[in-house]
XYZ file of C-alpha atoms in Angstrom:
411
model
C -19.723 -22.926 -3.176
C -16.467 -22.370 -4.999
C -15.934 -25.878 -6.249
C -13.130 -28.314 -5.711
C -9.669 -26.999 -6.107
C -6.290 -28.256 -5.041
C -4.580 -24.907 -5.185
C -7.159 -22.885 -3.301
C -5.957 -24.203 0.123
C -2.491 -22.799 -0.652
C -4.065 -19.518 -1.694
C -6.140 -19.386 1.485
C -3.180 -20.291 3.711
C -1.030 -17.575 2.150
C -3.918 -15.135 2.371
C -4.427 -15.958 6.036
C -0.695 -15.550 6.706
C -0.542 -12.147 5.055
C -3.912 -11.230 6.526
C -2.725 -12.086 10.032
C 0.474 -10.119 9.482
C -1.426 -7.099 8.202
C -4.022 -7.232 10.988
C -1.357 -7.497 13.695
C 0.519 -4.622 12.081
C -2.611 -2.502 11.885
C -3.597 -3.330 15.461
C -0.190 -2.157 16.609
C -0.721 0.929 14.439
C -4.070 1.466 16.125
C -2.256 1.354 19.466
C -0.013 4.135 18.156
C -3.091 6.130 17.122
C -4.534 5.715 20.622
C -1.371 6.922 22.306
C -0.841 9.765 19.849
C -4.447 10.903 20.325
C -3.858 11.210 24.063
C -0.462 12.934 23.899
C -0.455 15.105 20.746
C -2.791 17.819 19.548
C -4.568 17.754 16.190
C -2.189 20.382 14.795
C 0.927 18.353 15.635
C -0.650 15.246 14.111
C -1.543 17.277 11.023
C 2.090 18.330 10.516
C 3.262 14.708 10.702
C 0.423 13.645 8.382
C 1.497 16.188 5.765
C 5.087 14.919 5.867
C 3.992 11.276 5.683
C 1.710 12.052 2.731
C 4.614 13.479 0.734
C 6.888 10.567 1.704
C 4.341 7.887 0.851
C 3.625 9.452 -2.535
C 7.327 9.292 -3.394
C 7.772 5.837 -1.874
C 5.006 4.571 -4.155
C 7.518 4.841 -7.007
C 9.387 1.892 -5.483
C 6.321 -0.209 -6.451
C 7.442 -0.163 -10.059
C 6.865 -3.682 -11.360
C 10.529 -4.717 -11.108
C 9.806 -7.263 -8.392
C 6.806 -8.573 -10.301
C 9.004 -9.155 -13.357
C 11.202 -11.375 -11.183
C 8.175 -13.301 -9.906
C 6.805 -13.864 -13.420
C 10.133 -14.466 -15.238
C 10.742 -17.828 -17.001
C 13.220 -19.999 -15.101
C 15.834 -19.804 -17.859
C 15.817 -15.991 -17.857
C 15.913 -15.567 -14.073
C 19.681 -14.855 -13.649
C 19.577 -12.107 -16.282
C 16.324 -10.643 -14.930
C 17.574 -10.508 -11.335
C 20.868 -8.939 -12.422
C 19.053 -6.109 -14.202
C 16.491 -5.755 -11.413
C 19.243 -5.330 -8.806
C 20.756 -2.412 -10.726
C 17.368 -0.818 -11.341
C 16.379 -1.073 -7.676
C 19.482 0.876 -6.659
C 19.092 3.486 -9.375
C 15.439 4.132 -8.568
C 15.906 4.329 -4.803
C 18.962 6.579 -4.914
C 17.121 8.941 -7.247
C 14.086 9.004 -4.949
C 16.320 9.650 -1.940
C 17.803 12.729 -3.601
C 14.387 13.984 -4.765
C 12.813 13.552 -1.332
C 15.724 15.293 0.387
C 15.370 18.177 -2.049
C 11.632 18.434 -1.375
C 12.334 18.520 2.348
C 14.760 21.358 1.757
C 12.115 23.275 -0.198
C 9.658 22.984 2.695
C 12.312 24.378 5.037
C 13.048 27.200 2.583
C 9.369 28.140 2.390
C 9.168 28.439 6.166
C 7.717 25.053 7.080
C 10.787 23.610 8.816
C 9.068 20.859 10.822
C 7.444 19.230 7.788
C 10.637 19.715 5.744
C 12.897 18.049 8.293
C 10.482 15.144 8.737
C 10.412 14.577 4.955
C 14.211 14.673 4.680
C 14.639 12.293 7.614
C 12.249 9.719 6.187
C 14.234 9.660 2.933
C 16.905 7.603 4.725
C 14.507 4.630 4.680
C 14.898 4.450 0.896
C 18.599 3.635 1.241
C 17.905 0.352 3.066
C 15.480 -1.089 0.529
C 17.500 -1.926 -2.638
C 19.797 -4.436 -0.925
C 16.840 -6.687 -0.079
C 14.284 -6.206 -2.846
C 15.598 -8.901 -5.199
C 15.657 -11.342 -2.284
C 12.071 -10.446 -1.380
C 10.851 -11.018 -4.938
C 12.660 -14.358 -5.184
C 11.158 -15.483 -1.881
C 7.657 -14.641 -3.116
C 8.369 -16.385 -6.411
C 9.290 -19.539 -4.465
C 6.090 -19.446 -2.431
C 7.613 -18.189 0.820
C 4.733 -15.795 1.330
C 4.181 -16.724 4.967
C 7.793 -15.836 5.784
C 7.803 -12.561 3.853
C 4.540 -11.654 5.574
C 6.076 -12.328 8.980
C 9.126 -10.194 8.163
C 7.043 -7.261 6.953
C 4.792 -7.551 9.985
C 7.745 -7.680 12.370
C 9.194 -4.470 10.963
C 5.891 -2.598 11.101
C 5.097 -3.790 14.621
C 8.584 -2.811 15.776
C 8.139 0.658 14.300
C 4.749 1.066 15.943
C 5.991 -0.064 19.347
C 8.897 2.339 19.014
C 6.435 5.131 18.227
C 4.539 4.339 21.419
C 7.741 4.488 23.430
C 8.792 7.773 21.864
C 5.414 9.441 22.388
C 5.610 8.620 26.091
C 9.135 10.009 26.393
C 9.078 13.026 24.070
C 5.724 13.652 22.339
C 6.209 15.428 19.014
C 5.437 14.864 15.316
C 8.780 13.024 15.113
C 7.287 9.938 16.827
C 5.275 9.100 13.686
C 8.279 9.368 11.357
C 11.552 8.379 13.056
C 10.611 4.708 13.745
C 10.222 4.048 10.001
C 13.928 4.769 9.561
C 15.154 3.034 12.717
C 13.397 -0.255 11.921
C 14.297 -0.450 8.220
C 17.373 -2.653 8.982
C 15.069 -5.282 10.525
C 13.374 -5.913 7.174
C 16.679 -5.833 5.262
C 18.563 -8.312 7.465
C 15.630 -10.733 7.723
C 14.930 -10.734 3.984
C 18.562 -11.363 3.066
C 18.649 -14.315 5.469
C 15.360 -15.716 4.178
C 16.483 -15.896 0.563
C 20.250 -15.419 0.091
C 21.196 -13.956 -3.268
C 24.059 -11.886 -4.598
C 24.749 -10.440 -8.054
C 27.300 -12.122 -10.314
C 29.418 -10.055 -12.653
C 29.517 -12.890 -15.178
C 25.741 -12.631 -15.794
C 24.632 -10.276 -18.569
C 21.661 -8.224 -17.298
C 18.368 -8.527 -19.167
C 17.441 -5.646 -21.505
C 15.999 -2.591 -19.813
C 13.280 -2.400 -22.462
C 11.335 -5.326 -20.991
C 11.267 -3.662 -17.578
C 10.223 -0.318 -19.017
C 7.414 -1.795 -21.094
C 5.901 -3.471 -18.051
C 7.168 -1.137 -15.364
C 6.122 2.293 -16.599
C 2.371 1.575 -16.400
C 2.911 -0.070 -12.997
C 4.828 2.985 -11.762
C 1.984 5.142 -12.993
C -0.526 2.937 -11.184
C 1.462 3.001 -7.931
C 1.961 6.750 -8.098
C -1.663 7.467 -8.851
C -2.756 5.043 -6.122
C -0.538 6.919 -3.674
C -2.012 10.203 -4.860
C -5.482 8.738 -4.324
C -4.577 7.752 -0.770
C -2.529 10.781 0.244
C -2.937 13.770 -2.081
C -6.327 14.576 -0.598
C -4.559 15.034 2.747
C -2.463 17.816 1.215
C -5.633 19.388 -0.223
C -7.407 19.107 3.136
C -4.394 20.559 4.923
C -4.484 23.542 2.570
C -8.264 24.018 2.954
C -8.846 23.114 6.620
C -5.402 23.737 8.112
C -3.160 21.434 10.156
C -5.829 20.874 12.815
C -8.458 19.780 10.271
C -5.912 17.505 8.601
C -5.094 16.010 12.001
C -8.749 15.031 12.491
C -8.973 13.561 9.000
C -5.735 11.606 9.512
C -7.016 10.123 12.764
C -10.339 9.157 11.177
C -8.565 7.375 8.328
C -6.292 5.471 10.689
C -9.134 4.461 12.996
C -11.509 3.650 10.137
C -9.541 2.275 7.221
C -6.463 1.011 9.047
C -7.726 -2.423 10.099
C -10.253 -2.828 7.279
C -7.674 -2.282 4.542
C -5.160 -4.606 6.187
C -7.038 -7.490 4.588
C -7.092 -5.686 1.236
C -3.314 -5.272 1.387
C -2.878 -8.975 2.182
C -5.226 -9.995 -0.637
C -3.332 -7.791 -3.080
C 0.052 -9.303 -2.165
C -1.133 -12.914 -2.397
C -3.372 -12.996 -5.484
C -0.763 -11.900 -8.064
C 1.763 -14.723 -7.394
C -1.078 -17.267 -7.420
C -2.425 -16.036 -10.734
C 1.111 -16.093 -12.181
C 1.320 -19.796 -11.308
C -1.857 -20.434 -13.281
C -4.053 -21.306 -10.303
C -7.023 -23.393 -11.336
C -9.279 -21.349 -9.087
C -11.085 -18.816 -11.258
C -10.185 -15.192 -10.539
C -13.879 -14.332 -10.265
C -14.283 -16.870 -7.480
C -11.163 -15.564 -5.761
C -12.633 -12.068 -5.907
C -15.971 -13.168 -4.458
C -14.198 -15.248 -1.810
C -12.140 -12.223 -0.798
C -15.177 -9.960 -0.491
C -17.134 -12.631 1.406
C -14.338 -13.034 3.936
C -13.872 -9.348 4.647
C -17.497 -8.156 4.575
C -18.472 -9.326 8.099
C -15.359 -7.739 9.609
C -15.915 -4.443 7.821
C -19.579 -4.222 8.795
C -18.798 -5.084 12.406
C -16.091 -2.426 12.589
C -18.389 0.172 11.062
C -21.261 -0.575 13.448
C -19.042 -0.619 16.532
C -17.276 2.677 15.753
C -19.537 4.716 18.119
C -18.315 2.488 20.943
C -14.612 2.021 20.280
C -13.659 5.473 18.922
C -14.374 7.498 22.106
C -13.270 4.556 24.254
C -9.893 4.178 22.586
C -9.082 7.695 21.449
C -10.853 9.665 24.174
C -13.980 11.783 24.207
C -12.112 14.671 22.567
C -12.048 12.641 19.333
C -15.655 11.403 19.412
C -16.561 13.887 16.656
C -14.810 11.673 14.084
C -16.992 8.623 14.893
C -19.388 8.893 11.895
C -16.418 9.508 9.610
C -14.755 6.322 10.861
C -17.974 4.306 10.330
C -18.220 5.449 6.724
C -14.583 5.039 5.733
C -14.547 1.362 6.785
C -16.880 0.521 3.920
C -14.381 1.336 1.162
C -12.511 -1.879 1.979
C -15.180 -3.865 0.091
C -14.785 -2.292 -3.390
C -11.007 -2.150 -2.863
C -10.905 -5.930 -2.375
C -12.918 -6.543 -5.533
C -10.676 -4.230 -7.525
C -7.514 -5.926 -6.199
C -8.598 -9.123 -7.949
C -9.452 -7.327 -11.182
C -6.175 -5.368 -11.160
C -4.120 -8.517 -10.512
C -5.828 -10.194 -13.475
C -4.996 -7.236 -15.703
C -1.314 -7.328 -14.703
C -0.995 -11.070 -15.216
C -2.594 -10.711 -18.651
C -0.152 -7.931 -19.557
C -2.642 -5.040 -19.505
C -1.502 -2.799 -16.608
C -2.386 0.241 -18.742
C -6.087 -0.508 -18.168
C -5.516 -0.453 -14.414
C -3.650 2.811 -14.841
C -6.590 4.439 -16.640
C -9.019 3.354 -13.907
C -6.693 4.541 -11.155
C -6.129 7.930 -12.794
C -9.872 8.379 -13.240
C -10.582 7.517 -9.614
C -7.830 9.779 -8.297
C -8.865 12.730 -10.438
C -12.504 12.465 -9.350
C -11.531 12.138 -5.678
C -9.244 15.173 -5.768
C -11.699 17.343 -7.685
C -14.580 16.375 -5.403
C -12.526 17.167 -2.275
C -12.735 20.916 -2.935
C -16.546 21.244 -2.806
C -16.877 18.471 -0.180
C -14.571 20.347 2.215
C -17.356 22.898 2.728
C -19.285 20.181 4.635
C -16.309 19.304 6.812
C -14.918 15.860 7.551
C -18.245 14.071 7.119
C -18.759 15.566 3.682
C -15.266 14.520 2.634
C -15.784 10.971 3.928
C -19.178 10.594 2.209
C -17.848 11.724 -1.152
C -14.794 9.476 -0.759
C -16.867 6.344 -0.102
C -19.381 7.030 -2.889
C -16.737 7.774 -5.523
C -14.536 4.781 -4.628
C -17.471 2.353 -4.518
C -19.084 3.396 -7.799
C -15.835 3.659 -9.758
C -14.168 0.444 -8.592
C -17.292 -1.740 -8.649
C -18.065 -0.690 -12.210
C -14.446 -1.153 -13.340
C -14.161 -4.547 -11.611
C -17.367 -5.768 -13.207
C -16.154 -4.738 -16.667
C -12.865 -6.635 -16.147
C -14.094 -9.771 -14.387
C -17.475 -10.196 -16.084
C -17.133 -8.572 -19.495
C -20.218 -8.775 -21.727
C -18.056 -8.645 -24.856
C -14.372 -9.153 -23.975
C -12.282 -6.448 -25.629
C -9.031 -7.582 -23.994
C -7.210 -10.883 -23.988
C -7.165 -11.570 -20.274
C -5.382 -14.886 -20.509
C -2.043 -14.969 -18.637
C 1.011 -14.149 -20.705
C 3.229 -17.094 -21.551
């Protein structure tokens, strides 16, 4: 169907490696959701969800294109690029640590101490990242995607298992937050062993301008993507309270958690392959990705009435139709991952930024009227908006009638 290709097996093997890692991670996360559902109330879950939403929005700023510049850099420029990237990683993460700690303090000041302390605690995770980010990018550049996938999966699974242990010992909102900090050293140590690298003072760092030109749109994309995924939780918490947010959080984890694990794997793998000039057309990669995930998504959606009450308990059966609907957004997200990767490789991340801002704005604005119909109304609007926006945008990028952009990879 997709023609002969010598590089597609490598793409598929890397995709399967990251896909397996993501699925295992999400299955362990689902185990956490099951245990949390049986030991915490919706209000407690809502408080943790609010803190995690704030943290994930800020953490999105670490997805700033610096690592992608290392992956795409010409071999002769690599020492200078990595030297500059190392400094930028530390500067960005230290700044985010201070900002997140300050935000946590503001929550405490405005009489929401639980959420504030959870936000401040999670900021510690940011301090472990910079010492391993250059190594991670170099490993991906060298095609060690199976190993980086295993490392990421090991950290996430460790955090999820720790959450299960904590919820059995001392159930509280802390069980969803503390493991992220305690397992951060696992990722750092493993990544530094996978691809040893250290900065050399004799190397002159590359100009900051190149990173800013590419990185600012990518930062905007990552931030807006995080707002798309998490800002609605803050809106829902304000409109429906902590208990309503708890139900919405559980529905998202039970519905989108496993389905989007494949999307995350696809997103991580396709960019390095396109940077290498894979002979497999990006349109075929996009269709291959959707074809592989569609049966899994449809099966999960249809089986939700069975597994939701079985796994989470009858008390949570009211979120079943919400779970069934939310699974379906994995399909347009996969298609858009291919289109977005093509835009970045071609040097047009600003187009992705415009699409992401548009999608986020529509989702947030539609959440206010949709909240009147409860969780089902919110889920329906979410699926419709995501599907229409991303399918249209993907079609315009991958199958343009009259190409207005040069989508050939940058040299």
